[in-house]
Amino acid sequence: MVFGAGSLRHLPRELELFGARRALVLSTPGHSAAAEGLVRDLGGRAAGVFARALMHVPLEMAREARTQAARLHADCLVALGGGSTTGLAKAIALESGVPIIAVPTTYAGSEVTPIYGLTEGGVKRTGRDARVLPRVVIYDPELTLDLPLRLSITSGMNAIAHAAEGLYARDGNPLTELLAEEAIRCVAGALPSLHASPRDLAARTQALYGAWLCGTVLGTVGMALHHKLCHTLGGSFALPHAEVHAVVLPHAIEYNAAAAPQALSALARALRSEAPARALYALARTHGAPYSLRELGMRAADLDRAAELASADPYWNPRPIERSAVRTLLQHAWEGTPPG
Ligand code: NAD
């Protein structure tokens, strides 16, 4: 872990420690200029750039990137970007075992998890594999200064969601609980400052540090209803990832509140509120994040199917998954009414 403003300058040293001579730099199309700049800076240590990462890692795109990595004899993958770029690097590493250096530019947290996802025929499949866990992460808050405000807030809510569900994880322990509470405190504390001043480096540093902790919780313990809902809504209804997290989280926490009192107490401490679900709703809404599935373009007619999908395969959740209660949760999230 390399953390701190300006720490991208340590990338050549990290490549050197690997003995890497042919790094393939990955990014989304929107980040291609930065990726190409990085290739230039790395000089002889870079083999090329693949700047076509897409959300949810479509299999065809992963195949193209795998082919390019093999053709260039890449011996290291540098993922410069958010969860989509890290996800692409993971898809390559899953097959080839090529090590990943992640340089995250959002708060998604994928860089510290062994979780990968691949989408084929509109269906996203996820799994865990030690080969996809990045070997090095370079956290440079300067790279997040231009993250658009709306994405900064929704990505921060995405991070908080990992830690919030970690608080009631079945396989949690006192250490992950401490980590999760501190993670939420950090990210939630940074968002108002970012909203007031998006280029505030201290707030960006705090948010990125919190995102590291949140991602660590995600990578360590199992998630529950909230992540299942977001997975369903993103995967089957093509809704944007971080925005969906921001909208659904308060409602998922409300659903589980009575069944997870210890987690709710920790959340209340972290958010400094006796009504954590409402506090999450206010945190997103007052800082410009979307707060209804309707405004994300979801059709009311799809709510029944979403409830069906999210209740279909049994999975652990502090409160049992009841289809009709999940349908009600989705109705509230669709309308954007405050929880409770
Ligand atoms: P993203 O990576 O798709 O990025 C969103 C957009 O923001 C892109 O257009 C990107 O180019 C742009 N962007 C990123 N950083 C920027 C910056 N600093 N400045 C300006 N623009 C920037 O979004 P995300 O929310 O980070 O990732 C979402 C994906 O990550 C989803 O597919 C999700 O499933 C996955 N994810 C996976 C894990 C895991 O552990 N495997 C964890 C979290 C998220």
mmCIF file of C-alpha atoms and ligand atoms in Angstrom:
data_model
loop_
_atom_site.group_PDB
_atom_site.id
_atom_site.type_symbol
_atom_site.label_atom_id
_atom_site.label_comp_id
_atom_site.label_asym_id
_atom_site.label_seq_id
_atom_site.Cartn_x
_atom_site.Cartn_y
_atom_site.Cartn_z
ATOM 1 C CA MET A 1 0.000 0.000 0.000
ATOM 2 C CA VAL A 2 1.419 3.329 -1.030
ATOM 3 C CA PHE A 3 -0.702 6.208 0.229
ATOM 4 C CA GLY A 4 -0.450 9.974 -0.024
ATOM 5 C CA ALA A 5 -0.691 12.987 -2.277
ATOM 6 C CA GLY A 6 1.703 12.639 -5.195
ATOM 7 C CA SER A 7 2.387 8.956 -4.576
ATOM 8 C CA LEU A 8 1.852 8.053 -8.235
ATOM 9 C CA ARG A 9 5.486 9.043 -8.642
ATOM 10 C CA HIS A 10 6.390 5.797 -6.852
ATOM 11 C CA LEU A 11 4.940 3.648 -9.648
ATOM 12 C CA PRO A 12 8.316 3.110 -11.397
ATOM 13 C CA ARG A 13 9.810 1.947 -8.096
ATOM 14 C CA GLU A 14 6.951 -0.515 -7.561
ATOM 15 C CA LEU A 15 7.374 -1.885 -11.087
ATOM 16 C CA GLU A 16 11.073 -2.224 -10.429
ATOM 17 C CA LEU A 17 10.383 -4.207 -7.236
ATOM 18 C CA PHE A 18 8.330 -6.629 -9.329
ATOM 19 C CA GLY A 19 11.025 -6.750 -11.949
ATOM 20 C CA ALA A 20 8.288 -5.742 -14.402
ATOM 21 C CA ARG A 21 9.490 -4.572 -17.811
ATOM 22 C CA ARG A 22 6.301 -4.689 -19.877
ATOM 23 C CA ALA A 23 3.459 -3.035 -17.993
ATOM 24 C CA LEU A 24 0.092 -2.752 -19.727
ATOM 25 C CA VAL A 25 -1.760 0.362 -18.538
ATOM 26 C CA LEU A 26 -5.565 0.033 -18.412
ATOM 27 C CA SER A 27 -8.223 2.754 -18.229
ATOM 28 C CA THR A 28 -11.716 3.708 -19.345
ATOM 29 C CA PRO A 29 -12.035 5.734 -22.572
ATOM 30 C CA GLY A 30 -12.606 8.846 -20.452
ATOM 31 C CA HIS A 31 -9.232 8.396 -18.801
ATOM 32 C CA SER A 32 -7.235 7.499 -21.921
ATOM 33 C CA ALA A 33 -5.171 10.712 -21.959
ATOM 34 C CA ALA A 34 -4.012 10.070 -18.385
ATOM 35 C CA ALA A 35 -3.247 6.423 -19.234
ATOM 36 C CA GLU A 36 -1.218 7.417 -22.280
ATOM 37 C CA GLY A 37 0.614 10.035 -20.199
ATOM 38 C CA LEU A 38 1.494 7.329 -17.713
ATOM 39 C CA VAL A 39 2.845 5.107 -20.490
ATOM 40 C CA ARG A 40 5.043 7.978 -21.649
ATOM 41 C CA ASP A 41 6.292 8.594 -18.104
ATOM 42 C CA LEU A 42 7.115 4.912 -17.632
ATOM 43 C CA GLY A 43 9.181 4.870 -20.801
ATOM 44 C CA GLY A 44 10.823 1.480 -21.326
ATOM 45 C CA ARG A 45 8.847 -0.193 -18.542
ATOM 46 C CA ALA A 46 5.486 0.198 -20.313
ATOM 47 C CA ALA A 47 4.354 -2.113 -23.120
ATOM 48 C CA GLY A 48 1.193 -0.251 -24.078
ATOM 49 C CA VAL A 49 -2.255 0.943 -23.138
ATOM 50 C CA PHE A 50 -5.748 -0.540 -23.313
ATOM 51 C CA ALA A 51 -8.193 2.312 -22.696
ATOM 52 C CA ARG A 52 -11.517 0.606 -23.311
ATOM 53 C CA ALA A 53 -12.602 -0.544 -19.856
ATOM 54 C CA LEU A 54 -16.399 -0.575 -19.430
ATOM 55 C CA MET A 55 -18.698 -0.882 -16.431
ATOM 56 C CA HIS A 56 -19.390 -4.470 -15.256
ATOM 57 C CA VAL A 57 -16.636 -6.013 -17.434
ATOM 58 C CA PRO A 58 -18.417 -7.374 -20.541
ATOM 59 C CA LEU A 59 -16.825 -10.688 -21.490
ATOM 60 C CA GLU A 60 -16.069 -9.612 -25.088
ATOM 61 C CA MET A 61 -14.123 -6.590 -23.822
ATOM 62 C CA ALA A 62 -12.256 -8.774 -21.319
ATOM 63 C CA ARG A 63 -11.318 -11.161 -24.139
ATOM 64 C CA GLU A 64 -9.948 -8.322 -26.268
ATOM 65 C CA ALA A 65 -7.890 -7.044 -23.358
ATOM 66 C CA ARG A 66 -6.599 -10.553 -22.566
ATOM 67 C CA THR A 67 -5.527 -10.935 -26.191
ATOM 68 C CA GLN A 68 -3.745 -7.599 -26.151
ATOM 69 C CA ALA A 69 -1.992 -8.413 -22.860
ATOM 70 C CA ALA A 70 -0.778 -11.721 -24.308
ATOM 71 C CA ARG A 71 0.292 -10.155 -27.633
ATOM 72 C CA LEU A 72 2.321 -7.503 -25.796
ATOM 73 C CA HIS A 73 3.785 -10.086 -23.358
ATOM 74 C CA ALA A 74 2.571 -7.894 -20.489
ATOM 75 C CA ASP A 75 4.214 -8.850 -17.194
ATOM 76 C CA CYS A 76 2.228 -6.407 -15.042
ATOM 77 C CA LEU A 77 -1.141 -4.641 -15.303
ATOM 78 C CA VAL A 78 -1.477 -1.059 -14.122
ATOM 79 C CA ALA A 79 -5.162 -0.264 -13.551
ATOM 80 C CA LEU A 80 -5.600 3.507 -13.545
ATOM 81 C CA GLY A 81 -9.230 4.311 -12.726
ATOM 82 C CA GLY A 82 -12.292 3.250 -10.783
ATOM 83 C CA GLY A 83 -13.950 -0.108 -10.234
ATOM 84 C CA SER A 84 -14.503 -0.679 -13.954
ATOM 85 C CA THR A 85 -10.804 -0.457 -14.764
ATOM 86 C CA THR A 86 -9.743 -2.514 -11.770
ATOM 87 C CA GLY A 87 -12.411 -5.021 -12.817
ATOM 88 C CA LEU A 88 -10.881 -5.314 -16.274
ATOM 89 C CA ALA A 89 -7.420 -5.899 -14.802
ATOM 90 C CA LYS A 90 -8.929 -8.619 -12.623
ATOM 91 C CA ALA A 91 -10.494 -10.314 -15.649
ATOM 92 C CA ILE A 92 -7.059 -10.503 -17.290
ATOM 93 C CA ALA A 93 -5.310 -11.651 -14.110
ATOM 94 C CA LEU A 94 -7.941 -14.322 -13.476
ATOM 95 C CA GLU A 95 -6.821 -16.150 -16.596
ATOM 96 C CA SER A 96 -3.151 -15.266 -16.847
ATOM 97 C CA GLY A 97 -2.070 -14.608 -13.250
ATOM 98 C CA VAL A 98 -0.324 -11.395 -14.355
ATOM 99 C CA PRO A 99 0.077 -9.193 -11.232
ATOM 100 C CA ILE A 100 -1.952 -6.018 -10.864
ATOM 101 C CA ILE A 101 -0.866 -2.644 -9.568
ATOM 102 C CA ALA A 102 -4.062 -0.693 -8.881
ATOM 103 C CA VAL A 103 -4.156 3.084 -8.974
ATOM 104 C CA PRO A 104 -7.732 3.862 -7.878
ATOM 105 C CA THR A 105 -9.367 7.143 -8.824
ATOM 106 C CA THR A 106 -12.810 6.583 -7.242
ATOM 107 C CA TYR A 107 -13.975 5.253 -3.878
ATOM 108 C CA ALA A 108 -15.303 1.893 -5.155
ATOM 109 C CA GLY A 109 -12.774 -0.176 -3.182
ATOM 110 C CA SER A 110 -12.278 -2.985 -5.699
ATOM 111 C CA GLU A 111 -8.485 -2.555 -5.474
ATOM 112 C CA VAL A 112 -8.372 -4.283 -2.078
ATOM 113 C CA THR A 113 -10.739 -7.167 -2.761
ATOM 114 C CA PRO A 114 -10.240 -10.600 -4.358
ATOM 115 C CA ILE A 115 -13.724 -10.241 -5.912
ATOM 116 C CA TYR A 116 -14.110 -10.195 -9.679
ATOM 117 C CA GLY A 117 -17.122 -9.814 -11.959
ATOM 118 C CA LEU A 118 -17.744 -10.667 -15.610
ATOM 119 C CA THR A 119 -20.880 -9.942 -17.614
ATOM 120 C CA GLU A 120 -22.019 -12.299 -20.351
ATOM 121 C CA GLY A 121 -25.313 -11.958 -22.199
ATOM 122 C CA GLY A 122 -26.455 -9.288 -19.750
ATOM 123 C CA VAL A 123 -25.862 -11.506 -16.715
ATOM 124 C CA LYS A 124 -23.112 -10.558 -14.280
ATOM 125 C CA ARG A 125 -21.294 -13.384 -12.544
ATOM 126 C CA THR A 126 -19.033 -12.671 -9.580
ATOM 127 C CA GLY A 127 -16.490 -14.781 -7.776
ATOM 128 C CA ARG A 128 -13.472 -14.665 -5.485
ATOM 129 C CA ASP A 129 -9.970 -15.628 -6.507
ATOM 130 C CA ALA A 130 -6.649 -14.730 -4.885
ATOM 131 C CA ARG A 131 -5.080 -14.176 -8.333
ATOM 132 C CA VAL A 132 -7.162 -11.049 -8.922
ATOM 133 C CA LEU A 133 -6.234 -9.258 -5.698
ATOM 134 C CA PRO A 134 -3.900 -6.392 -6.691
ATOM 135 C CA ARG A 135 -0.384 -6.894 -5.292
ATOM 136 C CA VAL A 136 0.224 -3.162 -4.929
ATOM 137 C CA VAL A 137 -2.195 -0.273 -4.507
ATOM 138 C CA ILE A 138 -1.103 3.292 -5.049
ATOM 139 C CA TYR A 139 -3.578 5.649 -3.396
ATOM 140 C CA ASP A 140 -2.903 9.145 -4.646
ATOM 141 C CA PRO A 141 -5.637 11.608 -3.618
ATOM 142 C CA GLU A 142 -4.414 14.089 -6.219
ATOM 143 C CA LEU A 143 -5.827 11.753 -8.878
ATOM 144 C CA THR A 144 -9.297 12.212 -7.403
ATOM 145 C CA LEU A 145 -9.325 16.019 -7.451
ATOM 146 C CA ASP A 146 -11.206 16.058 -10.763
ATOM 147 C CA LEU A 147 -13.623 13.262 -9.940
ATOM 148 C CA PRO A 148 -16.963 14.958 -10.761
ATOM 149 C CA LEU A 149 -18.841 16.014 -7.630
ATOM 150 C CA ARG A 150 -21.880 13.819 -8.221
ATOM 151 C CA LEU A 151 -19.684 10.761 -8.765
ATOM 152 C CA SER A 152 -17.619 11.695 -5.711
ATOM 153 C CA ILE A 153 -20.724 11.648 -3.526
ATOM 154 C CA THR A 154 -22.269 8.503 -5.037
ATOM 155 C CA SER A 155 -18.930 6.692 -5.039
ATOM 156 C CA GLY A 156 -18.524 7.690 -1.377
ATOM 157 C CA MET A 157 -21.976 6.203 -0.664
ATOM 158 C CA ASN A 158 -20.873 3.059 -2.514
ATOM 159 C CA ALA A 159 -17.872 2.860 -0.167
ATOM 160 C CA ILE A 160 -20.030 3.429 2.920
ATOM 161 C CA ALA A 161 -22.321 0.612 1.749
ATOM 162 C CA HIS A 162 -19.440 -1.899 1.956
ATOM 163 C CA ALA A 163 -18.653 -0.941 5.538
ATOM 164 C CA ALA A 164 -22.308 -0.625 6.591
ATOM 165 C CA GLU A 165 -23.122 -4.162 5.446
ATOM 166 C CA GLY A 166 -19.823 -5.318 6.920
ATOM 167 C CA LEU A 167 -21.120 -4.224 10.327
ATOM 168 C CA TYR A 168 -23.740 -6.978 10.298
ATOM 169 C CA ALA A 169 -21.802 -9.564 8.310
ATOM 170 C CA ARG A 170 -22.270 -13.124 9.522
ATOM 171 C CA ASP A 171 -18.520 -13.731 9.284
ATOM 172 C CA GLY A 172 -17.541 -10.399 10.839
ATOM 173 C CA ASN A 173 -15.278 -10.061 13.867
ATOM 174 C CA PRO A 174 -14.312 -7.282 16.295
ATOM 175 C CA LEU A 175 -11.521 -6.161 13.974
ATOM 176 C CA THR A 176 -13.737 -5.770 10.895
ATOM 177 C CA GLU A 177 -16.316 -3.993 13.063
ATOM 178 C CA LEU A 178 -13.727 -1.450 14.191
ATOM 179 C CA LEU A 179 -12.542 -1.029 10.637
ATOM 180 C CA ALA A 180 -16.075 -0.591 9.312
ATOM 181 C CA GLU A 181 -17.074 1.993 11.883
ATOM 182 C CA GLU A 182 -13.938 4.048 11.293
ATOM 183 C CA ALA A 183 -14.383 3.681 7.528
ATOM 184 C CA ILE A 184 -17.903 5.115 7.636
ATOM 185 C CA ARG A 185 -16.805 7.940 9.939
ATOM 186 C CA CYS A 186 -14.042 8.894 7.489
ATOM 187 C CA VAL A 187 -16.051 8.820 4.286
ATOM 188 C CA ALA A 188 -19.231 10.356 5.728
ATOM 189 C CA GLY A 189 -17.137 13.066 7.365
ATOM 190 C CA ALA A 190 -15.382 13.914 4.102
ATOM 191 C CA LEU A 191 -18.445 14.196 1.850
ATOM 192 C CA PRO A 192 -19.770 17.562 3.137
ATOM 193 C CA SER A 193 -16.280 19.086 2.736
ATOM 194 C CA LEU A 194 -16.015 17.682 -0.785
ATOM 195 C CA HIS A 195 -19.419 19.082 -1.598
ATOM 196 C CA ALA A 196 -18.355 22.514 -0.385
ATOM 197 C CA SER A 197 -15.006 22.352 -2.122
ATOM 198 C CA PRO A 198 -14.419 19.432 -4.528
ATOM 199 C CA ARG A 199 -10.694 20.160 -4.884
ATOM 200 C CA ASP A 200 -10.043 20.186 -1.130
ATOM 201 C CA LEU A 201 -7.020 17.879 -0.945
ATOM 202 C CA ALA A 202 -7.421 17.165 2.785
ATOM 203 C CA ALA A 203 -11.043 16.060 2.253
ATOM 204 C CA ARG A 204 -10.008 14.016 -0.803
ATOM 205 C CA THR A 205 -7.305 12.346 1.277
ATOM 206 C CA GLN A 206 -9.750 11.519 4.061
ATOM 207 C CA ALA A 207 -12.305 10.139 1.595
ATOM 208 C CA LEU A 208 -9.720 7.970 -0.145
ATOM 209 C CA TYR A 209 -8.376 6.682 3.154
ATOM 210 C CA GLY A 210 -11.954 5.834 4.189
ATOM 211 C CA ALA A 211 -12.519 4.117 0.843
ATOM 212 C CA TRP A 212 -9.446 1.957 1.461
ATOM 213 C CA LEU A 213 -10.913 0.877 4.806
ATOM 214 C CA CYS A 214 -14.379 0.316 3.305
ATOM 215 C CA GLY A 215 -12.916 -1.777 0.481
ATOM 216 C CA THR A 216 -10.953 -3.813 3.014
ATOM 217 C CA VAL A 217 -14.187 -4.654 4.817
ATOM 218 C CA LEU A 218 -15.777 -5.686 1.496
ATOM 219 C CA GLY A 219 -12.809 -7.903 0.723
ATOM 220 C CA THR A 220 -12.862 -9.544 4.153
ATOM 221 C CA VAL A 221 -16.489 -10.333 5.026
ATOM 222 C CA GLY A 222 -19.660 -11.277 3.173
ATOM 223 C CA MET A 223 -22.255 -8.751 2.080
ATOM 224 C CA ALA A 224 -26.061 -9.045 2.271
ATOM 225 C CA LEU A 225 -29.358 -7.614 0.996
ATOM 226 C CA HIS A 226 -28.067 -4.204 -0.040
ATOM 227 C CA HIS A 227 -25.361 -5.572 -2.307
ATOM 228 C CA LYS A 228 -27.738 -8.193 -3.706
ATOM 229 C CA LEU A 229 -30.244 -5.463 -4.606
ATOM 230 C CA CYS A 230 -27.588 -3.265 -6.226
ATOM 231 C CA HIS A 231 -26.193 -6.220 -8.122
ATOM 232 C CA THR A 232 -29.691 -7.024 -9.409
ATOM 233 C CA LEU A 233 -30.551 -3.445 -10.325
ATOM 234 C CA GLY A 234 -27.207 -2.789 -12.000
ATOM 235 C CA GLY A 235 -26.895 -6.142 -13.739
ATOM 236 C CA SER A 236 -30.464 -6.769 -14.910
ATOM 237 C CA PHE A 237 -31.760 -3.225 -15.363
ATOM 238 C CA ALA A 238 -28.541 -1.481 -16.457
ATOM 239 C CA LEU A 239 -28.729 1.162 -13.733
ATOM 240 C CA PRO A 240 -25.495 3.033 -12.896
ATOM 241 C CA HIS A 241 -23.491 1.348 -10.148
ATOM 242 C CA ALA A 242 -22.568 4.065 -7.643
ATOM 243 C CA GLU A 243 -25.883 5.926 -8.028
ATOM 244 C CA VAL A 244 -27.860 2.780 -7.268
ATOM 245 C CA HIS A 245 -25.829 2.264 -4.097
ATOM 246 C CA ALA A 246 -26.582 5.837 -3.013
ATOM 247 C CA VAL A 247 -30.326 5.394 -3.555
ATOM 248 C CA VAL A 248 -30.783 1.918 -2.079
ATOM 249 C CA LEU A 249 -28.489 2.019 0.976
ATOM 250 C CA PRO A 250 -30.781 3.955 3.387
ATOM 251 C CA HIS A 251 -33.675 1.610 2.571
ATOM 252 C CA ALA A 252 -31.616 -1.562 2.930
ATOM 253 C CA ILE A 253 -30.319 -0.361 6.300
ATOM 254 C CA GLU A 254 -33.885 0.428 7.388
ATOM 255 C CA TYR A 255 -34.962 -3.084 6.316
ATOM 256 C CA ASN A 256 -32.275 -4.664 8.496
ATOM 257 C CA ALA A 257 -32.332 -2.196 11.405
ATOM 258 C CA ALA A 258 -34.376 -4.157 13.935
ATOM 259 C CA ALA A 259 -32.515 -7.395 13.177
ATOM 260 C CA ALA A 260 -29.025 -5.901 13.591
ATOM 261 C CA PRO A 261 -29.090 -3.621 16.653
ATOM 262 C CA GLN A 262 -25.342 -3.794 17.314
ATOM 263 C CA ALA A 263 -24.538 -2.804 13.737
ATOM 264 C CA LEU A 264 -27.051 0.026 13.906
ATOM 265 C CA SER A 265 -25.425 1.346 17.097
ATOM 266 C CA ALA A 266 -22.035 1.398 15.383
ATOM 267 C CA LEU A 267 -23.566 3.106 12.350
ATOM 268 C CA ALA A 268 -25.244 5.655 14.635
ATOM 269 C CA ARG A 269 -21.892 6.449 16.257
ATOM 270 C CA ALA A 270 -20.127 6.753 12.919
ATOM 271 C CA LEU A 271 -22.812 8.996 11.430
ATOM 272 C CA ARG A 272 -23.445 10.877 14.682
ATOM 273 C CA SER A 273 -27.159 10.260 14.365
ATOM 274 C CA GLU A 274 -29.730 8.270 16.305
ATOM 275 C CA ALA A 275 -31.493 7.473 13.006
ATOM 276 C CA PRO A 276 -28.743 6.079 10.774
ATOM 277 C CA ALA A 277 -30.942 5.113 7.817
ATOM 278 C CA ARG A 278 -32.348 8.626 7.668
ATOM 279 C CA ALA A 279 -28.888 10.094 8.153
ATOM 280 C CA LEU A 280 -27.642 8.142 5.111
ATOM 281 C CA TYR A 281 -30.603 9.371 3.081
ATOM 282 C CA ALA A 282 -29.860 12.964 4.116
ATOM 283 C CA LEU A 283 -26.132 12.545 3.474
ATOM 284 C CA ALA A 284 -26.793 11.531 -0.127
ATOM 285 C CA ARG A 285 -29.673 13.867 -0.841
ATOM 286 C CA THR A 286 -28.322 17.074 0.666
ATOM 287 C CA HIS A 287 -25.063 16.634 -1.219
ATOM 288 C CA GLY A 288 -26.624 16.270 -4.633
ATOM 289 C CA ALA A 289 -26.754 12.492 -5.060
ATOM 290 C CA PRO A 290 -29.838 10.932 -6.662
ATOM 291 C CA TYR A 291 -32.309 9.590 -4.120
ATOM 292 C CA SER A 292 -34.860 7.676 -6.217
ATOM 293 C CA LEU A 293 -34.658 4.775 -8.652
ATOM 294 C CA ARG A 294 -37.228 6.637 -10.741
ATOM 295 C CA GLU A 295 -34.778 9.441 -11.479
ATOM 296 C CA LEU A 296 -32.164 6.831 -12.492
ATOM 297 C CA GLY A 297 -34.560 5.745 -15.241
ATOM 298 C CA MET A 298 -35.995 2.598 -13.672
ATOM 299 C CA ARG A 299 -39.546 1.785 -14.792
ATOM 300 C CA ALA A 300 -42.189 1.154 -12.129
ATOM 301 C CA ALA A 301 -43.259 -1.866 -14.174
ATOM 302 C CA ASP A 302 -39.879 -3.508 -13.469
ATOM 303 C CA LEU A 303 -40.147 -3.364 -9.680
ATOM 304 C CA ASP A 304 -41.966 -6.692 -9.356
ATOM 305 C CA ARG A 305 -39.312 -8.498 -11.379
ATOM 306 C CA ALA A 306 -36.510 -6.798 -9.426
ATOM 307 C CA ALA A 307 -38.088 -7.959 -6.152
ATOM 308 C CA GLU A 308 -38.427 -11.436 -7.591
ATOM 309 C CA LEU A 309 -34.783 -11.580 -8.693
ATOM 310 C CA ALA A 310 -33.455 -10.133 -5.443
ATOM 311 C CA SER A 311 -35.409 -12.669 -3.369
ATOM 312 C CA ALA A 312 -34.861 -15.671 -5.613
ATOM 313 C CA ASP A 313 -31.650 -17.385 -4.510
ATOM 314 C CA PRO A 314 -31.461 -17.746 -0.768
ATOM 315 C CA TYR A 315 -28.577 -15.825 0.831
ATOM 316 C CA TRP A 316 -27.774 -14.719 4.312
ATOM 317 C CA ASN A 317 -29.144 -11.437 5.645
ATOM 318 C CA PRO A 318 -29.699 -10.372 9.271
ATOM 319 C CA ARG A 319 -33.435 -10.193 8.601
ATOM 320 C CA PRO A 320 -34.910 -12.975 6.504
ATOM 321 C CA ILE A 321 -35.516 -12.059 2.875
ATOM 322 C CA GLU A 322 -39.269 -11.658 2.458
ATOM 323 C CA ARG A 323 -40.371 -11.007 -1.091
ATOM 324 C CA SER A 324 -43.230 -8.664 -0.198
ATOM 325 C CA ALA A 325 -41.055 -6.626 2.198
ATOM 326 C CA VAL A 326 -38.325 -6.396 -0.465
ATOM 327 C CA ARG A 327 -40.975 -5.218 -2.936
ATOM 328 C CA THR A 328 -42.019 -2.491 -0.459
ATOM 329 C CA LEU A 329 -38.381 -1.496 0.044
ATOM 330 C CA LEU A 330 -37.980 -1.162 -3.735
ATOM 331 C CA GLN A 331 -41.164 0.896 -3.982
ATOM 332 C CA HIS A 332 -39.789 3.356 -1.415
ATOM 333 C CA ALA A 333 -36.425 3.472 -3.166
ATOM 334 C CA TRP A 334 -38.167 4.025 -6.494
ATOM 335 C CA GLU A 335 -40.255 6.885 -5.131
ATOM 336 C CA GLY A 336 -37.368 8.344 -3.156
ATOM 337 C CA THR A 337 -39.282 8.638 0.116
ATOM 338 C CA PRO A 338 -37.125 8.879 3.239
ATOM 339 C CA PRO A 339 -36.736 5.610 5.157
ATOM 340 C CA GLY A 340 -38.910 5.105 8.200
HETATM 341 P P1 NAD B 1 -16.121 3.533 -12.936
HETATM 342 O O1 NAD B 1 -14.817 2.908 -12.744
HETATM 343 O O2 NAD B 1 -17.054 2.945 -13.966
HETATM 344 O O3 NAD B 1 -15.912 5.081 -13.264
HETATM 345 C C1 NAD B 1 -17.047 5.894 -13.583
HETATM 346 C C2 NAD B 1 -16.647 6.994 -14.547
HETATM 347 O O4 NAD B 1 -15.838 7.940 -13.867
HETATM 348 C C3 NAD B 1 -15.828 6.516 -15.740
HETATM 349 O O5 NAD B 1 -16.296 7.163 -16.881
HETATM 350 C C4 NAD B 1 -14.420 6.947 -15.397
HETATM 351 O O6 NAD B 1 -13.658 7.211 -16.543
HETATM 352 C C5 NAD B 1 -14.651 8.209 -14.591
HETATM 353 N N1 NAD B 1 -13.615 8.497 -13.599
HETATM 354 C C6 NAD B 1 -13.064 7.624 -12.733
HETATM 355 N N2 NAD B 1 -12.193 8.258 -11.933
HETATM 356 C C7 NAD B 1 -12.180 9.548 -12.312
HETATM 357 C C8 NAD B 1 -11.466 10.705 -11.845
HETATM 358 N N3 NAD B 1 -10.633 10.652 -10.812
HETATM 359 N N4 NAD B 1 -11.679 11.864 -12.468
HETATM 360 C C9 NAD B 1 -12.567 11.954 -13.494
HETATM 361 N N5 NAD B 1 -13.275 10.900 -13.967
HETATM 362 C C10 NAD B 1 -13.088 9.715 -13.371
HETATM 363 O O7 NAD B 1 -16.981 3.628 -11.583
HETATM 364 P P2 NAD B 1 -16.799 2.947 -10.151
HETATM 365 O O8 NAD B 1 -18.033 3.299 -9.426
HETATM 366 O O9 NAD B 1 -15.488 3.252 -9.565
HETATM 367 O O10 NAD B 1 -16.793 1.382 -10.464
HETATM 368 C C11 NAD B 1 -17.981 0.669 -10.734
HETATM 369 C C12 NAD B 1 -17.671 -0.765 -11.107
HETATM 370 O O11 NAD B 1 -16.797 -1.335 -10.144
HETATM 371 C C13 NAD B 1 -18.897 -1.653 -11.163
HETATM 372 O O12 NAD B 1 -18.807 -2.515 -12.266
HETATM 373 C C14 NAD B 1 -18.820 -2.432 -9.869
HETATM 374 O O13 NAD B 1 -19.491 -3.660 -9.938
HETATM 375 C C15 NAD B 1 -17.338 -2.576 -9.677
HETATM 376 N N6 NAD B 1 -16.905 -2.771 -8.285
HETATM 377 C C16 NAD B 1 -16.252 -3.935 -7.996
HETATM 378 C C17 NAD B 1 -15.810 -4.161 -6.707
HETATM 379 C C18 NAD B 1 -15.064 -5.438 -6.394
HETATM 380 O O14 NAD B 1 -14.625 -5.645 -5.270
HETATM 381 N N7 NAD B 1 -14.883 -6.303 -7.354
HETATM 382 C C19 NAD B 1 -16.011 -3.208 -5.694
HETATM 383 C C20 NAD B 1 -16.672 -2.038 -6.031
HETATM 384 C C21 NAD B 1 -17.120 -1.813 -7.340
#
